[in-house]
XYZ file of C-alpha atoms in Angstrom:
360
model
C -22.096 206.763 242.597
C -24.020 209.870 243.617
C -21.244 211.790 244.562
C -18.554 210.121 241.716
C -19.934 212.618 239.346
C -19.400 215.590 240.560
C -16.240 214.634 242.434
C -14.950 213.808 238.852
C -15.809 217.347 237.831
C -13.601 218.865 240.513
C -10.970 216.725 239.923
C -11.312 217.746 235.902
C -11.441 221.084 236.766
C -8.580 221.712 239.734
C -6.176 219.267 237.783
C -6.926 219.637 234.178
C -8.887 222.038 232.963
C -10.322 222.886 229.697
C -7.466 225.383 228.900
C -5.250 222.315 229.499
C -6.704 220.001 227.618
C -6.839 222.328 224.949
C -3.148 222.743 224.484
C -2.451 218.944 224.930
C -5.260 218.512 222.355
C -3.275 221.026 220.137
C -0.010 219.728 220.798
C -1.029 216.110 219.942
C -2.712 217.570 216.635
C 0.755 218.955 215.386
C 3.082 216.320 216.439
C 0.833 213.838 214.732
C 0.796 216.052 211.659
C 4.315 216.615 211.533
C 4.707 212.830 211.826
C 2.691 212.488 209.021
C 4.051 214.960 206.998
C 7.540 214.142 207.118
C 6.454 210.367 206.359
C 4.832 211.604 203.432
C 7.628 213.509 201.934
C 10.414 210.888 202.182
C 12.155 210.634 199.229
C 10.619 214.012 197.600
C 12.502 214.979 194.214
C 12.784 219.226 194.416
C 13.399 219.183 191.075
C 10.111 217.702 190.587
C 8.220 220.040 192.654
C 10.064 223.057 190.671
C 8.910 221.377 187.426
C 5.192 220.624 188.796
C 5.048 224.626 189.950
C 6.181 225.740 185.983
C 3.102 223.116 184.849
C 0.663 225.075 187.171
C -1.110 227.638 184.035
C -0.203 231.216 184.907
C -3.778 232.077 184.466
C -5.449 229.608 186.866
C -2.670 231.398 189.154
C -4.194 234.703 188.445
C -7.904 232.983 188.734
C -7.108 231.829 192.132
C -5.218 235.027 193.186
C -8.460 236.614 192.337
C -11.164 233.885 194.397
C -8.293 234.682 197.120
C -8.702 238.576 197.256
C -12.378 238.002 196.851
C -12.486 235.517 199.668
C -11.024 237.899 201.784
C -13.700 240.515 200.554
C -16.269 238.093 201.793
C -14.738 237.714 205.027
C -14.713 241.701 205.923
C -18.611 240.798 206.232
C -17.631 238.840 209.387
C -17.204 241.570 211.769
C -19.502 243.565 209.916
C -22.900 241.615 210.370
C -21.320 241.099 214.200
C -21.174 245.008 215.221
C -24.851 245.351 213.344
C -26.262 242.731 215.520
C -24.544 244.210 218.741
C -25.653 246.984 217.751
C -22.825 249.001 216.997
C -23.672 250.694 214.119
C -21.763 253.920 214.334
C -18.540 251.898 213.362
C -17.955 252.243 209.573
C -17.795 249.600 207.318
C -14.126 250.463 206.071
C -13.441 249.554 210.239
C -14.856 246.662 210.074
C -13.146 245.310 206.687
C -9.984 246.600 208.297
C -10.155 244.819 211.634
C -11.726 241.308 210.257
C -8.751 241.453 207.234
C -6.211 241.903 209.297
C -6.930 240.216 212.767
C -7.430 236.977 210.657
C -4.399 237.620 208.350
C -2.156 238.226 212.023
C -3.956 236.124 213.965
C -4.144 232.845 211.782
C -0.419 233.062 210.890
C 0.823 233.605 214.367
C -1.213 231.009 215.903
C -3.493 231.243 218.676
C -5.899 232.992 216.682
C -8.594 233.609 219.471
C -5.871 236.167 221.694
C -3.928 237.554 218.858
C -6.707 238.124 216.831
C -8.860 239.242 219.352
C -5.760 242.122 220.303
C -5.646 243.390 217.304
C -9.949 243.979 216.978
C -9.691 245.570 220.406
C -6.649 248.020 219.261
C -9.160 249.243 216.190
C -11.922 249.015 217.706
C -11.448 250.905 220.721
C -11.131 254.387 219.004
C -14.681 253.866 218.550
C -15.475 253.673 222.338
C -16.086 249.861 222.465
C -14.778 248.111 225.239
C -13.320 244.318 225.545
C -16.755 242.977 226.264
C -18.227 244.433 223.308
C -14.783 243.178 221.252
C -15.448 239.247 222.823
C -19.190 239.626 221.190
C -17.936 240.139 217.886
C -15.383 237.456 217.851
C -17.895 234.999 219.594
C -20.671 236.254 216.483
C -17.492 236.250 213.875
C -16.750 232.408 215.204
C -20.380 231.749 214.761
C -20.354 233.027 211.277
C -17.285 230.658 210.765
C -18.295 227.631 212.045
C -22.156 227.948 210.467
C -20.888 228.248 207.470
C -18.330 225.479 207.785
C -20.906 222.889 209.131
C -23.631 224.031 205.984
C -20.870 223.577 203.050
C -19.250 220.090 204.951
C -22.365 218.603 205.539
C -23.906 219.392 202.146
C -20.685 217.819 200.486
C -20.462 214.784 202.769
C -23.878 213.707 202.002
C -23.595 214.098 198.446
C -19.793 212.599 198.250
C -19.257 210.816 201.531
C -16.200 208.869 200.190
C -14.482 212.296 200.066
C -13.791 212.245 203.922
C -13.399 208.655 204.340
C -9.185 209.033 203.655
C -9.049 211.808 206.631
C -11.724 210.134 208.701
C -11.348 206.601 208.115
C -14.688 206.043 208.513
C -16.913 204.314 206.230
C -19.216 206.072 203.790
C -22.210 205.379 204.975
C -21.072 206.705 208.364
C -19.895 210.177 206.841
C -23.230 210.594 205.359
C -25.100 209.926 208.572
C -22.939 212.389 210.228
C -23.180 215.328 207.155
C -27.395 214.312 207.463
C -26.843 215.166 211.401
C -24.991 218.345 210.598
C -27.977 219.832 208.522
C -29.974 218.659 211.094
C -28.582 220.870 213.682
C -28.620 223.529 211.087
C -32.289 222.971 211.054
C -32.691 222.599 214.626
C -30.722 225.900 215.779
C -32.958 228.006 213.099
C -36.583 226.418 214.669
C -34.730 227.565 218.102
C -34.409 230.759 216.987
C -38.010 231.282 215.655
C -39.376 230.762 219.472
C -38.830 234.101 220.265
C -36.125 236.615 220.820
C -35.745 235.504 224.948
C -34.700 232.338 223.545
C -32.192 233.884 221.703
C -30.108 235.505 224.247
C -26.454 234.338 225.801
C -25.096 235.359 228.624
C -25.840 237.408 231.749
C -25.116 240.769 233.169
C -22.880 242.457 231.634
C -22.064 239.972 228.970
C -24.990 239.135 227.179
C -25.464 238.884 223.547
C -28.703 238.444 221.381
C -28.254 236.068 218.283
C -29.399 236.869 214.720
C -32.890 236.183 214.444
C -33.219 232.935 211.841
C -34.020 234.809 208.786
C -30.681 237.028 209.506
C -28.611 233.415 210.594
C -29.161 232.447 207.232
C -27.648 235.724 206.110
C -24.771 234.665 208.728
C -24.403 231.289 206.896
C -24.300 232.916 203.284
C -21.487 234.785 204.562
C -19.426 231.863 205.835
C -20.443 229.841 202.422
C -19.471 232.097 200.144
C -16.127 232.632 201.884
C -15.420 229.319 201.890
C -16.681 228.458 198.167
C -13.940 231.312 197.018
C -11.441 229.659 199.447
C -12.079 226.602 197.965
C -12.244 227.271 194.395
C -8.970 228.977 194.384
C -7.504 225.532 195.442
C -9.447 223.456 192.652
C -7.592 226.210 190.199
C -4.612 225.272 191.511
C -4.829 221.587 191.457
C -3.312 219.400 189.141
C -6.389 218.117 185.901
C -5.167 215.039 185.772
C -6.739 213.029 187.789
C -9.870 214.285 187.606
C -11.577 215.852 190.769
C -14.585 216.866 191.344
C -15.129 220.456 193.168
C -17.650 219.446 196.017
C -14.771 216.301 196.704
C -12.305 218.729 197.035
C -14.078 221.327 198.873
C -14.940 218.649 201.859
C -11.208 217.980 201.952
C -10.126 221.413 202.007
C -12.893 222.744 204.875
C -11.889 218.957 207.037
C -8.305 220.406 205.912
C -8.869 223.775 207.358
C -10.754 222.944 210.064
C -7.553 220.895 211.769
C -5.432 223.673 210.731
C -7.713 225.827 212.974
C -7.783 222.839 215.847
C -3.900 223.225 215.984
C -4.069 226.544 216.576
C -0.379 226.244 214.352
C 1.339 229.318 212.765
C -0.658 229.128 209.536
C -1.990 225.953 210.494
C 1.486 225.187 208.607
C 2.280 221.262 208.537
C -1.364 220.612 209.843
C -3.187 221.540 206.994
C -0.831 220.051 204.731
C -0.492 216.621 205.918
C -4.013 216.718 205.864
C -4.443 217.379 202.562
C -1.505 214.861 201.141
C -3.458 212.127 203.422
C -6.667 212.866 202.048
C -5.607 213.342 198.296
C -3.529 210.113 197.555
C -4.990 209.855 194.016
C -2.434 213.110 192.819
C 1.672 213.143 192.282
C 3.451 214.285 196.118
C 5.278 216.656 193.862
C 2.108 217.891 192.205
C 0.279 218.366 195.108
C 3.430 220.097 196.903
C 3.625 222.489 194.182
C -0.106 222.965 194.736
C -0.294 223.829 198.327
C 2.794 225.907 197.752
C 1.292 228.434 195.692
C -1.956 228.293 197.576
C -0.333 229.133 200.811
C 1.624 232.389 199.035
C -1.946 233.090 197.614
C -3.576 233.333 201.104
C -1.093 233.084 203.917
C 1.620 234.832 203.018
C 0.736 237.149 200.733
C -2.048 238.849 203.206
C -0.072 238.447 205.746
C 2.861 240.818 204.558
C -0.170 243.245 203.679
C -2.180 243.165 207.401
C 1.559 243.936 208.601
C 1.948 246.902 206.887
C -1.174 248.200 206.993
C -1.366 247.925 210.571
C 2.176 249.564 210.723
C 1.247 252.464 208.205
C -1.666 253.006 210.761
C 0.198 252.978 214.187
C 2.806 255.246 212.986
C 0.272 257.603 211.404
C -1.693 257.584 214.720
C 1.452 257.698 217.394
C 3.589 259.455 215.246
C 2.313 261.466 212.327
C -0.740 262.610 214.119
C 0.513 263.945 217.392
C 3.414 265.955 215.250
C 1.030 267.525 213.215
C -1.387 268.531 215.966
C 1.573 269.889 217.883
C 2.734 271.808 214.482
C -1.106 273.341 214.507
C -0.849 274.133 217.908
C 2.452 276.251 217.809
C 1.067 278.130 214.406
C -2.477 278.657 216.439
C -0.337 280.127 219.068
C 2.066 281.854 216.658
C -0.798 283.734 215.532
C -2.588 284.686 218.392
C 0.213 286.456 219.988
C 1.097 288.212 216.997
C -1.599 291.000 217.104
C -0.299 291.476 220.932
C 3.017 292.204 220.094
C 2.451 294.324 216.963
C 0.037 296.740 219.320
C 3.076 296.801 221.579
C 5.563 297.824 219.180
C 2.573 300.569 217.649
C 2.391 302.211 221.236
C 6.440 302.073 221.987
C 6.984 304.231 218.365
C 3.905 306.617 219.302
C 5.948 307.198 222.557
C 9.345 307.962 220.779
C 7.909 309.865 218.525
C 6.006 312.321 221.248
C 9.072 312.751 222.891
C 10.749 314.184 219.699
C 8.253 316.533 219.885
């Protein structure tokens, strides 16, 4: 029995591995969604969902277009706060807001957030002179920001409205509150670990170490992830149908428990995921309704930043690979323009002194 233990470990690790188990975790996410989801819209009337998206008021559209952009505001503060506490503080803010908009716009709708989105911080980030190590803090300290925040708002909204997660979960209320009480508690328990000194509060060895946030600056770190998520959220209670009547802590539990399987999946878009999800967890409202719903939502903050972190990133590759190295070339062949020019005028001076001698 000694020995079965470690044995097993081995056996996990040469056979199976966590990168493997992983995938298969991801893999059984999205089939079971898409199982799901295609159970769920049998028998959909399109007609229905084009009349449900004309019902949707044009300005709770522009409301939520606007939580949206703000949202994404908020989250520019991800990799911000990360290169402070790093200590990287020669890199601009408008660098930051660049990289965290459009690694997560790339990144989430691609899929496999943690490589792609971790490429595209390393391509901006590495004009300023900071290397992959430094890159894997600020995704590890932009993950933390994530996750924080996630746990504060989804604990805080299970333990006030438990029966919210109980048609995702299917676990009984009183067992959703017990688990949102044990998620503050951690909250509470990580911040007294981070009071006992700044020792405790280093990860890592070598060449890879990172210091945490000191508690007071955490809770900075979870305002960050709340706020992002209370925009996220509210832009989906715009969007939702009035009739019936929800609640916005309800619906922010579903959307976070929503999100945070989307994110599991590691889906394009967390696309079929996240919307089984929500149809499963919101019987109470119309399929077509709620269709329309998520449509709109998912122009509002997939799609729509999506088509923007492409072209942005585009604009600034061709300005840097192309535009850039032309004009520097154009500068160089006008620098050297000029400075042979007084060369060959003091040539042509001295050849018309010596014609004009010989004349003589």
């Amino acid at each position: 029995m000694h020995g079965l233990l470690p044995a097993l470990k081995r056996g996990f690790k040469r056979w199976i591995g966590w990168r493997r188990l992983g995938i298969a975790a991801s893999v059984m996410i999205i089939a079971f969604a898409v199982t799901t989801l295609v159970r769920t819209l049998h028998g959909i009337d399109r007609n229905a969902i084009l009349t449900a998206l004309a019902d949707i008021p044009r300005g709770n559209i522009g409301l939520a277009a606007l939580c949206v952009f703000f949202a994404f505001c908020t989250l520019t503060f991800y990799d911000f706060f990360a290169l402070r506490t790093i200590g990287k503080k020669h890199v601009p803010y408008r660098i930051a807001a660049l990289s965290s908009f459009t690694s997560y716009s790339i990144g989430h709708n691609i899929g496999a957030t943690v490589f792609t989105g971790g490429a595209i911080r390393f391509r901006i980030y590495s004009d300023y002179g900071l290397n992959a190590i430094d890159v894997a803090k600020i995704c590890f300290l932009s993950g933390l920001t994530f996750w924080l925040g996630n746990i504060f708002v989804l604990s805080i909204g299970m333990a006030i409205h438990p029966d919210a997660a109980s048609y995702m979960d299917q676990l009984p209320s009183s067992i959703n509150r017990l688990i949102a009480f044990g998620g503050l508690a951690s909250i509470g328990a990580y911040l007294v670990w981070l009071c006992m000194g700044e020792k405790r509060r280093e990860l890592g060895q070598k060449g890879w170490k990172v210091v945490l946030p000191s508690a007071p600056l955490t809770l900075v770190q979870i305002l960050i992830g709340v706020v992002d998520l209370g925009f996220c959220a509210f832009a989906m209670y715009l969007l939702i149908p009035s009739t019936p009547p929800i609640d916005f802590l309800s619906l922010a539990v579903v959307f976070i428990l929503a999100t945070l399987l989307g994110f599991a999946s590691h889906a394009p878009g967390s696309i079929g995921v996240f919307d089984a999800a929500m149809l499963v967890a919101l019987p109470e409202f119309g399929r077509e309704q709620l269709l329309a719903t998520l449509l709109v939502f998912r122009i509002l903050y997939f799609v729509i930043p999506f088509g923007l972190a492409i072209s942005i990133m585009g604009t600034r590759e061709l300005w840097m690979n192309v535009v850039q190295p032309w004009q520097e070339r154009r500068r160089l062949a006008e620098a050297c323009a000029q400075a042979n020019l007084p060369k060959q005028v003091t040539a042509m001076e001295h050849e018309r002194s010596l014609r004009q001698a010989s004349k003589r």
